[in-house]
mmCIF file of C-alpha atoms and ligand atoms in Angstrom:
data_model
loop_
_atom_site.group_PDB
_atom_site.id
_atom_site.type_symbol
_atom_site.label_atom_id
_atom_site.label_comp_id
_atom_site.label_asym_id
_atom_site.label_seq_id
_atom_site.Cartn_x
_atom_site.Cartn_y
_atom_site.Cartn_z
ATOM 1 C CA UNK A 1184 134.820 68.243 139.052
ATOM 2 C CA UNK A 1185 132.406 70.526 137.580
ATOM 3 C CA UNK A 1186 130.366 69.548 134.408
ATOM 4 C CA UNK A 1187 129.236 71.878 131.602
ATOM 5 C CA UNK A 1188 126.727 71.940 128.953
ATOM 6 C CA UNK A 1189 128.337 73.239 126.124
ATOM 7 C CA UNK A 1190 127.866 70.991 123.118
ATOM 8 C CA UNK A 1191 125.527 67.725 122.872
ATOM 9 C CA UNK A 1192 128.476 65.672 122.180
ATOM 10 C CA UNK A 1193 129.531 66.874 125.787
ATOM 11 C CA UNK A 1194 127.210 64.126 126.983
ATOM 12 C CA UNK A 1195 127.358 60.310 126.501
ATOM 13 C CA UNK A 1196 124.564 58.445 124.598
ATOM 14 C CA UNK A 1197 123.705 56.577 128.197
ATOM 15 C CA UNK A 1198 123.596 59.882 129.742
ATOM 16 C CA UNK A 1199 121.206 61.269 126.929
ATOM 17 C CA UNK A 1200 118.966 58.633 127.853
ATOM 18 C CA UNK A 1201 119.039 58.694 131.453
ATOM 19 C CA UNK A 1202 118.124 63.161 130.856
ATOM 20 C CA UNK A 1203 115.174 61.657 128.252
ATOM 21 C CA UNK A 1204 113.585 59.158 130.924
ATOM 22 C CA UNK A 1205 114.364 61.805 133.938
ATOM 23 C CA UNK A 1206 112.580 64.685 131.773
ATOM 24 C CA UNK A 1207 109.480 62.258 131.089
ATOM 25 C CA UNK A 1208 109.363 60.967 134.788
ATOM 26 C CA UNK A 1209 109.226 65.033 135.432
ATOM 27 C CA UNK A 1210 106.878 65.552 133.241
ATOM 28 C CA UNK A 1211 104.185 63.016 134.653
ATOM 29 C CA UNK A 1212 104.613 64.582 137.826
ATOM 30 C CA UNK A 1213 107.485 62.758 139.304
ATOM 31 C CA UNK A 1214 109.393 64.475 142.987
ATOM 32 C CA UNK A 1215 107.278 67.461 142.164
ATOM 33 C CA UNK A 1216 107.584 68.061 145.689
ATOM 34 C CA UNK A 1217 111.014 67.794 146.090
ATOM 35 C CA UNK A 1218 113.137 70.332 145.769
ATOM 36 C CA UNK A 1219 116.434 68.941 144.917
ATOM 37 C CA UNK A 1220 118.445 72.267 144.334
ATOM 38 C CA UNK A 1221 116.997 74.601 147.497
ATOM 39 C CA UNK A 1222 119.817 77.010 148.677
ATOM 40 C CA UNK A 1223 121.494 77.471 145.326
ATOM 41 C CA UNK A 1224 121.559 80.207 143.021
ATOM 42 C CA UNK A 1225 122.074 80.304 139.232
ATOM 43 C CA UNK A 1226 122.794 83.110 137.151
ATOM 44 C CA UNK A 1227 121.321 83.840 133.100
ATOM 45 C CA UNK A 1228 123.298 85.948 130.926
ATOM 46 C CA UNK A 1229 121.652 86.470 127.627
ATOM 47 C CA UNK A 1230 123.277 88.932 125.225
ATOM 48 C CA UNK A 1231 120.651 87.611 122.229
ATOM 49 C CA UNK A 1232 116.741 87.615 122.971
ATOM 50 C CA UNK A 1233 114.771 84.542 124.110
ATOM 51 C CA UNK A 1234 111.138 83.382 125.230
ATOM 52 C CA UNK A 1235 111.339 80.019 125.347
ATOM 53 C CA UNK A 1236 114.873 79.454 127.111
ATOM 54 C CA UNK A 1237 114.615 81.988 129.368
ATOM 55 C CA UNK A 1238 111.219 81.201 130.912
ATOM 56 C CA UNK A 1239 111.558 77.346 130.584
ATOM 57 C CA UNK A 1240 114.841 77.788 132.550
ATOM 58 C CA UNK A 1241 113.886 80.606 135.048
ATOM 59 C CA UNK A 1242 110.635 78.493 135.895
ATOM 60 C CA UNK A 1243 112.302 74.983 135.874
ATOM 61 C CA UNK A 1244 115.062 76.540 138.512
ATOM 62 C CA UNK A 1245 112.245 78.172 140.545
ATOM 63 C CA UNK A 1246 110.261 74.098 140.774
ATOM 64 C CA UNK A 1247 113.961 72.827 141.868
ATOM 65 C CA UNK A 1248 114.100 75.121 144.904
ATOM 66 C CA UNK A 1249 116.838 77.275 143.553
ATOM 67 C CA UNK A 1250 116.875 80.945 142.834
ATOM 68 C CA UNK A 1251 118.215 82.487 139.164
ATOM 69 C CA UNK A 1252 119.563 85.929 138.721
ATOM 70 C CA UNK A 1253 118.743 87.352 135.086
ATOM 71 C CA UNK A 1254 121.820 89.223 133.686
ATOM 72 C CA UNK A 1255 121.546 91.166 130.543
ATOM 73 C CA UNK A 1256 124.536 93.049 129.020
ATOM 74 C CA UNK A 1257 123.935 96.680 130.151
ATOM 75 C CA UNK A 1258 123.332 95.530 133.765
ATOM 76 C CA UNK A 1259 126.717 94.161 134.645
ATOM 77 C CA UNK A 1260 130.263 95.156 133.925
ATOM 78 C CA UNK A 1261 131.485 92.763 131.175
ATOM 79 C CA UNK A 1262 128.917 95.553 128.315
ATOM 80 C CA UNK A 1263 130.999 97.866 130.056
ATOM 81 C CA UNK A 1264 134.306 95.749 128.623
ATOM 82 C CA UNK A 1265 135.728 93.411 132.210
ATOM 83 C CA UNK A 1266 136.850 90.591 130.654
ATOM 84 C CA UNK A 1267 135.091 87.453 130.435
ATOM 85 C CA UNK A 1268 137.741 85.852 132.330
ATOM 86 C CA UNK A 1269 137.477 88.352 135.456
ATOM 87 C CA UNK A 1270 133.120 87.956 134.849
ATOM 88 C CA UNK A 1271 133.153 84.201 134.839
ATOM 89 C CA UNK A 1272 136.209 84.227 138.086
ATOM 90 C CA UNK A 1273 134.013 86.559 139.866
ATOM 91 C CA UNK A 1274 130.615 84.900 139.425
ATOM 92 C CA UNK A 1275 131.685 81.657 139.965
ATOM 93 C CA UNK A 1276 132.375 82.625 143.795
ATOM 94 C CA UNK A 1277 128.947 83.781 144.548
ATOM 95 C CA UNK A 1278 126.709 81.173 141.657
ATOM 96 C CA UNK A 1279 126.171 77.533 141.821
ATOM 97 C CA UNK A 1280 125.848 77.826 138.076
ATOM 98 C CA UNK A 1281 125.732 80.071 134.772
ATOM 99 C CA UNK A 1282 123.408 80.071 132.240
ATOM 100 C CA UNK A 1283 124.625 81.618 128.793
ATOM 101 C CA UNK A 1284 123.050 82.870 125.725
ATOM 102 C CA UNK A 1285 125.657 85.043 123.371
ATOM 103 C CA UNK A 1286 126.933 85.088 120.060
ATOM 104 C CA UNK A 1287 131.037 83.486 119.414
ATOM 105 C CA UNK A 1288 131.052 79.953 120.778
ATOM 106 C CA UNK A 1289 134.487 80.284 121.271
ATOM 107 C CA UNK A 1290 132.778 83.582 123.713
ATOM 108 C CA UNK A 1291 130.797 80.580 126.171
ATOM 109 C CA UNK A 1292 133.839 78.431 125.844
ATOM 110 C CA UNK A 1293 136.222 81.163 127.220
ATOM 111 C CA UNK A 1294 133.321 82.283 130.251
ATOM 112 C CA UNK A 1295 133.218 78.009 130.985
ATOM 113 C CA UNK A 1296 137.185 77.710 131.259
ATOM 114 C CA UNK A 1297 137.457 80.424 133.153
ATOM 115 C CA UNK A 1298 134.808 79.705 135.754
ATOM 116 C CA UNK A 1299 134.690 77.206 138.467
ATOM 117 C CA UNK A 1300 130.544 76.499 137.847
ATOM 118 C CA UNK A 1301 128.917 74.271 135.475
ATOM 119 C CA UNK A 1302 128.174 76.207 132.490
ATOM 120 C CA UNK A 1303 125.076 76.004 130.233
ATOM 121 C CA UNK A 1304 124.808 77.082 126.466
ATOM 122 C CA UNK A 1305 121.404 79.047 126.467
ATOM 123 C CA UNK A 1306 122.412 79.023 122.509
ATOM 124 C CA UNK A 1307 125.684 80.383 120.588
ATOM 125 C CA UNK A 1308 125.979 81.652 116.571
ATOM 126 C CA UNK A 1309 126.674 77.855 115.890
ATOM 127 C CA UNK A 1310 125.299 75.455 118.676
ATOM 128 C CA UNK A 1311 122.090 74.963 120.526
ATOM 129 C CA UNK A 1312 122.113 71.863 122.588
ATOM 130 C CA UNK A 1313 119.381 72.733 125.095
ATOM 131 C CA UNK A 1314 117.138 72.842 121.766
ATOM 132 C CA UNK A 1315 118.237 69.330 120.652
ATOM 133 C CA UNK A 1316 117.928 67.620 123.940
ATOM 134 C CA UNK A 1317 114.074 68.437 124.316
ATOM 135 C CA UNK A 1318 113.716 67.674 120.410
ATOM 136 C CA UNK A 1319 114.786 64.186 120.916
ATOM 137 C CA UNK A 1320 112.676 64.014 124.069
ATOM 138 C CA UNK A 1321 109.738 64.906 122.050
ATOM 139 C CA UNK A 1322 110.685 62.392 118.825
ATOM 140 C CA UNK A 1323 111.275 60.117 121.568
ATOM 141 C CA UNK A 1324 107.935 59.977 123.068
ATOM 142 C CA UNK A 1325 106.090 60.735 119.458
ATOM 143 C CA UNK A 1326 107.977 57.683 117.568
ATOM 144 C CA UNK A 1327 108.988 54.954 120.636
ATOM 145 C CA UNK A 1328 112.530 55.581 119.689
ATOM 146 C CA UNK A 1329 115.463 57.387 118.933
ATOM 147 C CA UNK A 1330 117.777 54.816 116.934
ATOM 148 C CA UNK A 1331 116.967 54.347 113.199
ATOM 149 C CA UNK A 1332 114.214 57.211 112.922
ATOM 150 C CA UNK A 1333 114.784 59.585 109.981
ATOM 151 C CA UNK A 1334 115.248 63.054 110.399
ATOM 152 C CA UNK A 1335 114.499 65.611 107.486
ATOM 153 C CA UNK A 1336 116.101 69.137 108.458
ATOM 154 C CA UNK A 1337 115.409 71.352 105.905
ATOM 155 C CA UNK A 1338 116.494 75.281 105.434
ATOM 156 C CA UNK A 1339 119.346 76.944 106.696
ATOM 157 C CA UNK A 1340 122.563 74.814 108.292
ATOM 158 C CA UNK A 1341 122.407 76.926 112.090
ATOM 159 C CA UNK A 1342 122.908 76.425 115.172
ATOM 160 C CA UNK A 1343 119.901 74.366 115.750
ATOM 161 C CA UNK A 1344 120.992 72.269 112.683
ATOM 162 C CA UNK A 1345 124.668 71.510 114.074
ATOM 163 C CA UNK A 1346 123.320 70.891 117.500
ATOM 164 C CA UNK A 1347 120.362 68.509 115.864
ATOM 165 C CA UNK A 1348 123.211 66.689 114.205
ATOM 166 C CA UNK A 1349 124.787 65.936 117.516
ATOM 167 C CA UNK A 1350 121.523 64.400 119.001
ATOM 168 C CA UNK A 1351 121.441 61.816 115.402
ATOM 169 C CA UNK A 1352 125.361 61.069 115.939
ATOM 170 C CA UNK A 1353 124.693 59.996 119.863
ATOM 171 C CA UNK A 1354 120.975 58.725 119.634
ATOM 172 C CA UNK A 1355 121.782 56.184 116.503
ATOM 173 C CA UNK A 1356 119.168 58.597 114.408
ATOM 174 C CA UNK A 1357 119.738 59.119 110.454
ATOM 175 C CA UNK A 1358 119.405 63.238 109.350
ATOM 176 C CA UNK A 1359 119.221 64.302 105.940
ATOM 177 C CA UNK A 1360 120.035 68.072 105.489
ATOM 178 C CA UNK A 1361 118.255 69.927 102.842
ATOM 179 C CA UNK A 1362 120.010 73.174 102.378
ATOM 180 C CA UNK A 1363 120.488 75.996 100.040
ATOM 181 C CA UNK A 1364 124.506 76.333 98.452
ATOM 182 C CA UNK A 1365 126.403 77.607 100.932
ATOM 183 C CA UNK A 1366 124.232 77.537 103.894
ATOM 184 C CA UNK A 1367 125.272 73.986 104.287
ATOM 185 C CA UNK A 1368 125.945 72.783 108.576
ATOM 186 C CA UNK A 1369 129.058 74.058 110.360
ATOM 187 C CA UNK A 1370 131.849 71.882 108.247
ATOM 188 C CA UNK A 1371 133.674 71.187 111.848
ATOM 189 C CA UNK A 1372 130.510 69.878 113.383
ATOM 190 C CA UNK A 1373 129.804 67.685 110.358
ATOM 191 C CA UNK A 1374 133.427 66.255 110.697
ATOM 192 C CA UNK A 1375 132.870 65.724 114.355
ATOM 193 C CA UNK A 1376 129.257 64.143 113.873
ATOM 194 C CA UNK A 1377 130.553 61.757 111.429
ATOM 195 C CA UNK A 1378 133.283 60.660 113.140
ATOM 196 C CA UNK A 1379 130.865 59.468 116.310
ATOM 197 C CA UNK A 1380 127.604 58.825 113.692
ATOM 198 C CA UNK A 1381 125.910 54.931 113.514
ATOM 199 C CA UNK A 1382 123.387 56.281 111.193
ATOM 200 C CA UNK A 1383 123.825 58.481 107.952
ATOM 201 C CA UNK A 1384 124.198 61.717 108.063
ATOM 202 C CA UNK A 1385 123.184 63.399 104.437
ATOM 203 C CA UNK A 1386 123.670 66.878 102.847
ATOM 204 C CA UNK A 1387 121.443 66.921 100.280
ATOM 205 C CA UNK A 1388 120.280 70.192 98.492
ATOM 206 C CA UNK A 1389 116.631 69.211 97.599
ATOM 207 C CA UNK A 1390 113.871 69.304 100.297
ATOM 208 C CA UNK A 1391 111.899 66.886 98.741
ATOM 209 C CA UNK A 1392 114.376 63.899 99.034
ATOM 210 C CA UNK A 1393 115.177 64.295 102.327
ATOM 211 C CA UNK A 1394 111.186 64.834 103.045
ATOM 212 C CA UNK A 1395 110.342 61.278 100.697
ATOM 213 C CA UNK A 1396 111.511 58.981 103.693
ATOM 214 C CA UNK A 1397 111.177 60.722 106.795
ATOM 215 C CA UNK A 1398 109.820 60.210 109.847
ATOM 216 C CA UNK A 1399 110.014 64.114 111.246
ATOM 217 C CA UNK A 1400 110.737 67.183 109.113
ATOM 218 C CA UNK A 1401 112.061 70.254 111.021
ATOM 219 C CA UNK A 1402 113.285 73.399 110.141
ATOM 220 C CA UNK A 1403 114.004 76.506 111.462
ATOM 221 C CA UNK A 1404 114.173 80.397 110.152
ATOM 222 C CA UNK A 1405 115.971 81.814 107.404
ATOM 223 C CA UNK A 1406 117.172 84.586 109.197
ATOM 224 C CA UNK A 1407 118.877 84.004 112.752
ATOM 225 C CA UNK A 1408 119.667 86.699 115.448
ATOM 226 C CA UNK A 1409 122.666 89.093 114.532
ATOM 227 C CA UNK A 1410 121.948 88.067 110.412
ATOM 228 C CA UNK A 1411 119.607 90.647 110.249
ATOM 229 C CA UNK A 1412 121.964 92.743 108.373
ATOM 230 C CA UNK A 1413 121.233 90.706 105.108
ATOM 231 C CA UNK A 1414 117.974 89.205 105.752
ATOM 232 C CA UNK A 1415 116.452 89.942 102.935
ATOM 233 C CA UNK A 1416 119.026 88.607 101.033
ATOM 234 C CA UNK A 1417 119.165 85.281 102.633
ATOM 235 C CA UNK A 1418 115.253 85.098 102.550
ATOM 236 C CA UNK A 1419 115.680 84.657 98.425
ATOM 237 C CA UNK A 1420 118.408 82.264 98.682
ATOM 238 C CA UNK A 1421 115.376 80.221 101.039
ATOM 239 C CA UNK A 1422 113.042 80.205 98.304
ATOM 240 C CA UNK A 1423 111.770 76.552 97.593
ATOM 241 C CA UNK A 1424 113.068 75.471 101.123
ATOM 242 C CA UNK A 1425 109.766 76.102 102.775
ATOM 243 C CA UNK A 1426 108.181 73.338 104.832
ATOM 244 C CA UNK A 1427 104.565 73.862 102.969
ATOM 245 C CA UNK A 1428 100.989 71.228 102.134
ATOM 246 C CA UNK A 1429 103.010 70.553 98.958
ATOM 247 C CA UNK A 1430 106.099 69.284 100.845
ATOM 248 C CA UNK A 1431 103.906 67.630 103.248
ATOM 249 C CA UNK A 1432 102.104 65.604 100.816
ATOM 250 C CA UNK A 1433 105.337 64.236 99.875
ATOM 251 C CA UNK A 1434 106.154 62.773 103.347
ATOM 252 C CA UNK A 1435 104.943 60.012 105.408
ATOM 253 C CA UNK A 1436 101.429 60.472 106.786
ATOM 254 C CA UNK A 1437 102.611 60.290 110.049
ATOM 255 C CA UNK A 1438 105.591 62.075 109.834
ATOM 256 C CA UNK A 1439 105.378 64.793 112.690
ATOM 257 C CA UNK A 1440 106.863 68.463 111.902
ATOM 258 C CA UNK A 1441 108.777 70.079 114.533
ATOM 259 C CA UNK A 1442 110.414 73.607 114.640
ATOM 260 C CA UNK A 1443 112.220 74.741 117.354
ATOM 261 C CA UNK A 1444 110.274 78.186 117.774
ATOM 262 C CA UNK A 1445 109.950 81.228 116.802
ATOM 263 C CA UNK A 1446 108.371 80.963 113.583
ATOM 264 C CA UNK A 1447 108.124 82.775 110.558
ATOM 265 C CA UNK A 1448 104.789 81.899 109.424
ATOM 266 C CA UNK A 1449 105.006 82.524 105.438
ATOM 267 C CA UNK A 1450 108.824 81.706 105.403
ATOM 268 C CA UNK A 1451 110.293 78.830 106.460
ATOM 269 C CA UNK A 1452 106.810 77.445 107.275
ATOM 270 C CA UNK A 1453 102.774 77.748 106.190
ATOM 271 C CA UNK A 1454 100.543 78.716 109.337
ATOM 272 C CA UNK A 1455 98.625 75.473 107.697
ATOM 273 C CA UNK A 1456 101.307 73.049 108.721
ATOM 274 C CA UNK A 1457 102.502 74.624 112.018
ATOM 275 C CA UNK A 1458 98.996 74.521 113.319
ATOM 276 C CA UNK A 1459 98.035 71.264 111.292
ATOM 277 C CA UNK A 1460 97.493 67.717 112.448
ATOM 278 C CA UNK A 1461 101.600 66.514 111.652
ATOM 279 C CA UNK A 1462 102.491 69.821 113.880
ATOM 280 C CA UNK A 1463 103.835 69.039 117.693
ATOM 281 C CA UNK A 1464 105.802 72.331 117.580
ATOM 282 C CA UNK A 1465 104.482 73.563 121.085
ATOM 283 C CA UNK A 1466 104.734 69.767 122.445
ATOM 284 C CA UNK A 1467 108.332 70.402 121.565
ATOM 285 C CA UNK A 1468 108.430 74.057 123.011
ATOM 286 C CA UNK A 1469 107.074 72.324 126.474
ATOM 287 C CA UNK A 1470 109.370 69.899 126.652
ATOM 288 C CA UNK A 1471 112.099 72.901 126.945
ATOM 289 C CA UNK A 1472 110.930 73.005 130.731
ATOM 290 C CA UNK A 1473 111.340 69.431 131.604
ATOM 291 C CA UNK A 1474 114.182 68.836 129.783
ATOM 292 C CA UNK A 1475 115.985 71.948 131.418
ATOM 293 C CA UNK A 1476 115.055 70.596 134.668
ATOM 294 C CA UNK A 1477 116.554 66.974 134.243
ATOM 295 C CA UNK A 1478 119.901 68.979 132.743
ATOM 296 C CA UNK A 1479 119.951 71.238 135.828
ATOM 297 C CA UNK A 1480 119.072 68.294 138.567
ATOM 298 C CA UNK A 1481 121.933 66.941 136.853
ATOM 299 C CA UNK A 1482 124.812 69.161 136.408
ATOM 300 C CA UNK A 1483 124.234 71.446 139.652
ATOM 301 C CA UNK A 1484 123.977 68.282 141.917
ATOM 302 C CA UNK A 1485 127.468 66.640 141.383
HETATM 303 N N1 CP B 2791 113.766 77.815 120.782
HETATM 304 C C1 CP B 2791 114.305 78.797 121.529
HETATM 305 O O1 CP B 2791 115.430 78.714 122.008
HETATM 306 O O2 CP B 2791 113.478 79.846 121.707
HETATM 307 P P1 CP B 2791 113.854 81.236 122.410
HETATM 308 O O3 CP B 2791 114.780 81.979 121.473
HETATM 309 O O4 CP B 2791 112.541 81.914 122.579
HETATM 310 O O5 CP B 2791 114.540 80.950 123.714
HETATM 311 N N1 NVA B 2792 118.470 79.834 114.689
HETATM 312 C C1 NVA B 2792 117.707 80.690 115.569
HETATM 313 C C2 NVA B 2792 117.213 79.904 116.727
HETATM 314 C C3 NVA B 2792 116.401 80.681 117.725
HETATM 315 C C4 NVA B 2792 115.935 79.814 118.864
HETATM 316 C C5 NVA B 2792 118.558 81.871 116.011
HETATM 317 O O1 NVA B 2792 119.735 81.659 116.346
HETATM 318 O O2 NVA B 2792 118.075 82.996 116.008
#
């Protein structure tokens, strides 16, 4: 029976661990001879732009033996309006597993019903789970722990933000939301994350409480692919929400910052910060790699 990767909650908290310790054990160098996944191929499908995700994956399959086929929209047939029922049939006989980046969530859930592959969500308009899982690798390995730490997320309620919500609801973590009227989290995901939560999970509309008692402050842009239209719009509704010295000073002196990358310096976050002493922002961004290997080593080896 296949496995996909679709949401965080798709995953138990046992299993999050087990990816955690498999992603650090990679990381120090662990089977880095071993090439677990050698004869299989894995397709990437991104219809939204990516550094990070891309690379980290497209490397990560290349160290597991396995070979990855980057799709984009105007190369194959589905831009050219075949179903994503016939795309995901079709690829599923010649892939050992898809890798998907695109906008409706309900989009990635159609291509993953339809196919007979493990599916992976590269990142949707509302969830980013490969994000979270290396975020609470790195607060992990920064703070000891994962249950009882205090998470600050503060800006705009995303798709990093619901998929950070997961990772508090399995990992036992509290998360206090600072966001702007109506850019609150995705009001399903909250539902589901509080039905599963042990800690608290907090809306909360000014930065500076949710900053007062935590233990890592994150954030993330104002202005996510396909809100462009808007932008500048959205960017004044931001205004006070930016993770700056004066917030900092605020927070615990060892609280770390993390953002899941790319930043707007000057927006959501001072240059001063991101590349200050609290930062771990590109510890975070490496993690992307190991983490995507343990998820792969997982999934396309059932
Ligand atoms: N954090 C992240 O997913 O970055 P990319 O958009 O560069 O993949
Ligand atoms: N919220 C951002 C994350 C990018 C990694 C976006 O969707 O554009």
């Amino acid at each position: 029976m296949k496995r996909d990767f679709i949401e965080l909650l798709d995953i138990t908290p046992e299993e999050l661990h087990e990816l955690i310790n498999r992603a650090i054990a990679l990381k120090k160098g662990v089977d880095r001879n071993k090439c677990p996944l050698i004869g299989k191929s894995v397709g990437l499908f991104f219809e939204k732009a990516s550094t990070r995700t891309r690379v980290s994956f497209e490397s990560a399959l290349y160290q597991l033996g396995a070979n990855s086929i980057f799709l984009s929209p105007g190369e194959i047939q589905l831009g050219r309006g075949e179903t994503v029922a016939d795309t995901a049939r079709t690829l599923s006989l010649y892939l050992d597993g898809m890798i998907i980046r695109t906008f409706g969530h309900a989009r990635l859930k159609e291509f993953a019903s339809c196919s007979s592959i493990p599916v992976i969500n590269a990142l949707t308009d509302t969830h980013h789970p490969c994000q979270a899982l290396a975020d609470l690798m790195t607060i992990y390995e920064k703070k000891g722990r994962l249950e009882g730490v205090n998470v600050a997320y503060i800006g705009d309620g995303n798709n990093v933000a619901n998929s950070l919500m997961e990772g508090a609801a399995l990992a036992g973590m509290n998360i206090s939301l600072a966001c702007p009227e109506g850019f609150e989290p995705d009001p399903l995901v909250l539902e589901k994350v509080r039905e599963t939560a042990k800690g608290d999970i907090l809306v909360l509309r000014e930065p500076k409480e949710a900053a007062g008692r935590a233990d890592v402050i994150y954030t993330d842009v104002w202005v996510s692919m396909g809100q462009e239209n808007g932008g500048e719009e959205r960017k004044k509704r931001f205004a006070g929400y930016q993770i700056n010295e004066a917030l900092l000073a605020c927070a615990r002196k060892d609280v770390i910052v993390m953002h899941c990358l790319p930043a707007h310096r000057g927006e959501e976050i001072t240059s001063g910060v991101i590349d200050g002493p609290n930062s771990v922002v590109f510890e975070q961004a490496g993690n992307r790699l190991h983490t995507g290997k343990a998820l792969l080593e997982k999934l396309l080896s059932l």
